[in-house]
Short mmCIF file of C-alpha atoms in Angstrom, two decimals:
data_model
loop_
_atom_site.label_atom_id
_atom_site.label_comp_id
_atom_site.label_asym_id
_atom_site.label_seq_id
_atom_site.Cartn_x
_atom_site.Cartn_y
_atom_site.Cartn_z
CA GLY N 1 35.45 34.82 -44.88
CA ASN N 2 32.92 32.55 -46.52
CA GLY N 3 34.12 29.17 -47.71
CA ILE N 4 33.46 28.72 -51.42
CA ALA N 5 32.93 25.45 -53.32
CA LEU N 6 34.03 25.28 -56.96
CA ASP N 7 34.14 22.24 -59.23
CA THR N 8 34.86 21.32 -62.84
CA ILE N 9 31.28 20.32 -63.67
CA ARG N 10 29.80 23.72 -62.82
CA GLY N 11 32.97 25.57 -63.85
CA SER N 12 35.42 27.80 -62.00
CA THR N 13 33.18 30.86 -62.27
CA LYS N 14 30.24 29.23 -60.43
CA ALA N 15 30.43 29.44 -56.64
CA LEU N 16 28.38 28.05 -53.78
CA ARG N 17 29.09 29.42 -50.32
CA THR N 18 29.22 26.78 -47.61
CA SER N 19 27.87 28.97 -44.81
CA THR N 20 24.71 30.02 -46.62
CA ASN N 21 21.71 28.37 -48.28
CA GLY N 22 21.86 30.77 -51.22
CA ALA N 23 21.80 29.87 -54.89
CA GLU N 24 24.89 29.63 -57.04
CA THR N 25 26.58 32.92 -57.98
CA THR N 26 28.74 33.77 -60.98
CA ASN N 27 32.04 35.63 -60.77
CA THR N 28 35.67 35.31 -61.86
CA PHE N 29 36.87 33.23 -58.92
CA ALA N 30 39.54 31.02 -60.47
CA THR N 31 40.59 29.15 -63.59
CA PHE N 32 41.37 25.44 -63.70
CA ASP N 33 44.26 23.94 -65.65
CA SER N 34 46.02 20.58 -65.95
CA GLU N 35 48.36 21.30 -63.04
CA GLY N 36 45.99 23.00 -60.61
CA PHE N 37 44.24 26.35 -60.57
CA ASN N 38 44.92 30.06 -60.80
CA ILE N 39 43.28 32.36 -58.29
CA THR N 40 41.57 35.53 -59.42
CA GLY N 41 39.01 38.02 -58.16
CA THR N 42 37.64 37.15 -54.72
CA PHE N 43 40.58 34.92 -53.79
CA ASN N 44 43.30 37.34 -54.90
CA GLU N 45 43.02 40.17 -52.38
CA SER N 46 46.24 41.87 -51.34
CA ASN N 47 47.90 40.33 -48.26
CA GLU N 48 45.01 37.89 -47.78
CA THR N 49 46.04 34.35 -46.79
CA THR N 50 43.90 31.62 -48.36
CA VAL N 51 43.70 27.86 -47.92
CA ALA N 52 42.30 25.42 -50.49
CA TRP N 53 41.48 21.71 -50.25
CA ASN N 54 41.27 19.90 -53.58
CA TRP N 55 39.96 16.52 -54.71
CA LYS N 56 40.65 15.06 -58.14
CA ALA N 57 37.58 13.55 -59.73
CA GLY N 58 37.41 12.05 -63.21
CA GLY N 59 37.89 14.97 -65.56
CA THR N 60 35.20 16.00 -68.00
CA ALA N 61 31.76 14.90 -66.85
CA VAL N 62 30.00 12.05 -68.63
CA SER N 63 26.34 11.09 -68.75
CA ASN N 64 25.30 8.51 -66.16
CA THR N 65 22.07 6.60 -66.81
CA ASN N 66 22.08 4.34 -63.73
CA GLY N 67 19.29 6.37 -62.12
CA SER N 68 15.78 7.22 -63.15
CA ILE N 69 17.13 10.47 -64.57
CA THR N 70 20.41 11.08 -66.40
CA SER N 71 23.09 12.77 -64.31
CA GLN N 72 26.39 14.33 -65.31
CA VAL N 73 29.21 12.71 -63.37
CA SER N 74 32.94 13.20 -62.92
CA ALA N 75 34.05 10.21 -60.87
CA ASN N 76 37.30 8.84 -59.48
CA PRO N 77 36.20 5.44 -58.13
CA ALA N 78 39.73 4.47 -57.00
CA ALA N 79 39.81 7.55 -54.77
CA GLY N 80 36.20 7.13 -53.62
CA PHE N 81 35.08 10.54 -54.86
CA SER N 82 32.62 11.81 -57.45
CA ILE N 83 30.93 15.06 -58.47
CA VAL N 84 27.33 14.75 -59.66
CA SER N 85 25.09 17.31 -61.36
CA TRP N 86 21.47 16.85 -62.41
CA THR N 87 18.17 18.59 -63.05
CA HIS N 88 15.53 17.32 -60.71
CA GLY N 89 12.24 16.07 -62.08
CA SER N 90 8.82 15.73 -60.52
CA GLY N 91 8.39 13.42 -57.54
CA SER N 92 10.93 10.73 -56.60
CA GLN N 93 14.26 10.32 -58.39
CA SER N 94 17.25 8.00 -58.32
CA ILE N 95 20.54 9.58 -59.38
CA GLY N 96 23.67 7.78 -60.59
CA HIS N 97 26.80 8.78 -58.63
CA GLY N 98 29.49 7.01 -60.67
CA LEU N 99 31.30 5.24 -57.82
CA SER N 100 31.94 1.51 -57.68
CA GLN N 101 30.56 1.02 -54.17
CA LYS N 102 28.04 2.55 -51.80
CA PRO N 103 29.03 6.07 -50.67
CA ASP N 104 29.73 6.76 -47.01
CA MET N 105 28.92 10.45 -47.30
CA ILE N 106 26.97 12.55 -49.81
CA ILE N 107 26.69 16.35 -49.73
CA VAL N 108 23.82 17.78 -51.82
CA LYS N 109 23.19 21.45 -52.67
CA GLY N 110 20.60 23.09 -54.86
CA ARG N 111 22.30 25.28 -57.46
CA SER N 112 19.38 27.34 -58.66
CA ASN N 113 17.33 27.72 -55.48
CA VAL N 114 17.60 28.57 -51.80
CA SER N 115 18.57 25.23 -50.29
CA SER N 116 20.69 24.10 -47.35
CA TRP N 117 23.68 21.82 -47.83
CA TRP N 118 21.92 18.52 -47.13
CA THR N 119 24.36 15.83 -46.03
CA TRP N 120 23.91 12.07 -45.74
CA HIS N 121 26.54 10.31 -43.62
CA LYS N 122 26.83 6.69 -42.57
CA GLY N 123 27.49 7.78 -38.97
CA LEU N 124 24.01 9.27 -38.55
CA SER N 125 21.29 7.24 -36.87
CA SER N 126 19.22 6.27 -39.93
CA GLU N 127 20.56 5.40 -43.38
CA THR N 128 17.19 6.11 -44.97
CA GLN N 129 16.04 9.27 -43.17
CA SER N 130 18.87 11.10 -41.35
CA PHE N 131 20.52 14.28 -42.58
CA ILE N 132 22.70 17.11 -41.31
CA HIS N 133 23.38 20.54 -42.82
CA VAL N 134 26.84 21.90 -43.64
CA ASP N 135 25.67 25.53 -43.52
CA THR N 136 24.32 25.45 -39.95
CA THR N 137 25.28 24.25 -36.48
CA SER N 138 21.97 22.42 -36.17
CA ALA N 139 21.72 18.89 -34.86
CA ALA N 140 21.09 16.03 -37.24
CA GLY N 141 17.48 15.55 -38.25
CA ALA N 142 15.37 12.86 -39.86
CA ASN N 143 12.68 12.99 -42.51
CA VAL N 144 11.28 10.26 -44.75
CA ASN N 145 11.29 12.72 -47.66
CA ALA N 146 14.95 13.75 -47.48
CA TRP N 147 16.35 10.68 -49.30
CA ASN N 148 13.03 9.24 -50.41
CA ASN N 149 13.29 6.90 -47.40
CA GLN N 150 16.01 4.87 -49.17
CA ALA N 151 19.72 4.36 -48.46
CA PRO N 152 22.18 4.93 -51.32
CA THR N 153 23.46 1.93 -53.24
CA ALA N 154 26.63 1.11 -55.16
CA SER N 155 25.21 2.91 -58.18
CA VAL N 156 22.60 5.52 -57.12
CA PHE N 157 21.32 7.75 -54.34
CA TYR N 158 17.73 8.88 -53.93
CA GLN N 159 15.89 12.19 -53.86
CA LYS N 160 12.30 13.25 -53.57
CA GLU N 161 10.74 16.55 -54.58
CA TYR N 162 11.76 17.89 -51.16
CA ILE N 163 15.42 18.98 -51.06
CA LEU N 164 15.06 20.04 -54.69
CA SER N 165 11.89 21.00 -56.51
CA ASN N 166 10.85 20.16 -60.06
CA ASN N 167 13.35 21.64 -62.57
CA ASP N 168 15.86 22.69 -59.88
CA THR N 169 19.49 21.91 -60.66
CA GLY N 170 21.58 20.14 -58.02
CA ILE N 171 25.21 19.33 -57.30
CA ALA N 172 26.43 16.49 -55.09
CA TYR N 173 29.83 15.43 -53.78
CA ALA N 174 29.98 11.72 -52.89
CA PHE N 175 32.70 10.00 -50.86
CA HIS N 176 33.53 6.54 -49.59
CA SER N 177 36.46 5.37 -47.48
CA VAL N 178 39.55 4.02 -49.27
CA ASP N 179 42.10 2.09 -47.19
CA GLY N 180 45.26 4.12 -46.71
CA TYR N 181 43.77 7.21 -48.33
CA SER N 182 40.51 8.35 -46.73
CA ARG N 183 38.21 7.53 -43.84
CA VAL N 184 34.56 8.40 -43.33
CA GLY N 185 33.45 7.53 -39.84
CA SER N 186 32.33 8.59 -36.38
CA TYR N 187 33.59 8.68 -32.81
CA VAL N 188 32.21 9.29 -29.32
CA GLY N 189 33.77 12.05 -27.24
CA ASN N 190 35.13 11.58 -23.72
CA GLY N 191 35.16 15.20 -22.49
CA SER N 192 38.85 15.09 -21.51
CA THR N 193 41.99 16.93 -22.60
CA ASP N 194 43.44 13.41 -22.81
CA GLY N 195 40.84 12.95 -25.49
CA VAL N 196 39.48 10.21 -27.64
CA TYR N 197 41.79 8.61 -30.22
CA VAL N 198 40.28 7.96 -33.66
CA HIS N 199 41.92 5.32 -35.85
CA CYS N 200 42.12 6.06 -39.59
CA GLY N 201 44.87 3.71 -40.79
CA PHE N 202 46.98 6.67 -41.94
CA SER N 203 48.38 9.98 -40.75
CA PRO N 204 45.80 12.60 -41.75
CA ALA N 205 46.45 15.81 -43.68
CA PHE N 206 42.87 17.12 -43.48
CA ILE N 207 39.98 16.42 -41.08
CA ILE N 208 36.45 17.77 -40.97
CA THR N 209 34.26 16.96 -37.95
CA LYS N 210 30.71 17.67 -36.79
CA SER N 211 28.76 16.80 -33.67
CA ILE N 212 25.42 15.20 -34.46
CA ALA N 213 24.04 17.47 -31.72
CA GLY N 214 23.76 21.24 -32.05
CA THR N 215 27.38 22.35 -32.34
CA GLY N 216 29.25 23.38 -35.47
CA TRP N 217 31.62 21.89 -38.00
CA ARG N 218 35.43 22.21 -37.78
CA MET N 219 38.17 21.80 -40.43
CA ILE N 220 41.87 21.43 -39.67
CA ASP N 221 44.87 20.51 -41.82
CA ASN N 222 48.61 19.99 -41.57
CA LYS N 223 49.50 23.02 -43.72
CA ARG N 224 48.03 25.80 -41.57
CA THR N 225 49.34 24.09 -38.40
CA PRO N 226 52.29 21.88 -39.42
CA TYR N 227 52.92 20.60 -35.89
CA ASN N 228 51.05 19.11 -32.95
CA PRO N 229 48.70 20.06 -31.53
CA SER N 230 46.80 21.36 -34.55
CA THR N 231 44.77 24.41 -33.55
CA ALA N 232 43.98 26.51 -36.63
CA SER N 233 40.28 25.87 -37.21
CA LEU N 234 37.92 27.00 -39.94
CA TYR N 235 34.16 26.55 -39.79
CA PRO N 236 32.26 25.82 -43.03
CA ASP N 237 29.01 26.83 -41.31
CA SER N 238 30.33 30.34 -40.57
CA SER N 239 31.93 33.33 -42.28
CA ASP N 240 34.20 33.82 -39.25
CA ALA N 241 37.94 34.15 -39.71
CA GLU N 242 40.24 31.28 -38.75
CA TYR N 243 40.24 30.47 -35.03
CA THR N 244 43.69 29.86 -33.52
CA GLY N 245 42.93 30.11 -29.81
CA SER N 246 42.89 27.43 -27.15
CA GLY N 247 40.30 24.68 -26.82
CA HIS N 248 40.60 23.04 -30.25
CA GLU N 249 43.89 21.18 -29.79
CA THR N 250 44.10 17.98 -31.87
CA ASP N 251 47.08 15.72 -32.54
CA PHE N 252 47.69 14.16 -35.94
CA THR N 253 49.19 10.72 -35.25
CA SER N 254 50.75 8.07 -37.48
CA ASN N 255 47.44 6.20 -37.77
CA GLY N 256 44.72 8.72 -36.99
CA PHE N 257 44.04 11.67 -34.71
CA LYS N 258 43.58 12.33 -31.01
CA MET N 259 41.59 15.07 -29.33
CA ARG N 260 43.47 17.15 -26.76
CA ASN N 261 40.46 19.24 -25.74
CA SER N 262 36.98 19.05 -24.26
CA ASN N 263 35.39 21.57 -26.65
CA SER N 264 31.73 20.98 -27.47
CA ARG N 265 32.46 21.08 -31.22
CA LEU N 266 34.92 18.23 -30.85
CA ASN N 267 34.90 16.17 -27.67
CA THR N 268 31.87 16.37 -25.38
CA SER N 269 31.58 13.27 -23.23
CA GLY N 270 29.17 10.74 -24.71
CA GLN N 271 28.47 12.85 -27.80
CA THR N 272 28.75 11.30 -31.29
CA TYR N 273 30.77 13.12 -33.94
CA ILE N 274 30.97 12.35 -37.64
CA PHE N 275 34.16 12.97 -39.60
CA LEU N 276 35.85 12.85 -43.00
CA ALA N 277 39.67 12.54 -43.10
CA PHE N 278 42.30 12.29 -45.84
CA ALA N 279 45.86 10.99 -45.65
CA GLU N 280 49.08 12.97 -45.69
CA THR N 281 50.90 10.27 -47.65
CA PRO N 282 48.29 8.07 -49.36
CA PHE N 283 49.05 4.35 -49.65
CA LYS N 284 52.49 4.76 -48.07
CA HIS N 285 53.94 4.37 -44.61
CA SER N 286 53.87 7.64 -42.68
CA THR N 287 55.24 8.55 -39.28
CA ALA N 288 53.78 10.67 -36.53
CA ARG N 289 54.69 14.32 -36.28
#
């Protein structure tokens, strides 16, 4: 089914679906508490198996005035993650993200309008113009208007009246790599079942990848497939059910991951792929599976 994004700034009843460009919808999806969340409604169907990936930000949002407009930010700088909400104004804007260093990846979605999931990633060709969409399999593109032709800084990222229009509300999820905990990066495929090895500095628990050419995203984790090779794949750009067939084999190693396939989503020879990975045992020694 459709992947759904929930966060504490918008509230547990406000959902954005990752495979569509639709506006935010309201329903009783879940409730948040101090120890996690309780599933309700859509997520609580009989005999339905569900997976959730969760990032801890900074609790209740606070006003951030680093940009040209005030944003509402829940940030966890030590973990390299923040949630940002704002109402876009007319023309060009800078928006405070609440992190202590330049993000490596920013995902932006319009809440109140039809808008793709616009993603900035350091592995794309241009820091000031490149983008890729979470909700499609499309190749990366470039446009001077996407990020106002400016790279993000240690305090703000930039928008023009392009992704969002005047008075539209937006949500952003910003990430940067943290040694021993997370890695935002890229790799080049080799087209072999003895595939490319990608060093992270930790044994991953979760990996999301995307070719910068026209193939889709893929998410794997060590809970749905707790052994090597990992094969259970979900696609944020699609409402398809989990894929568990051949062709997506990936090993989680003690310090990264290694492709064991030549699938176009993951390991085409000479093709660049961007990724975001998180550690199984953050800041501690971990061994290969």
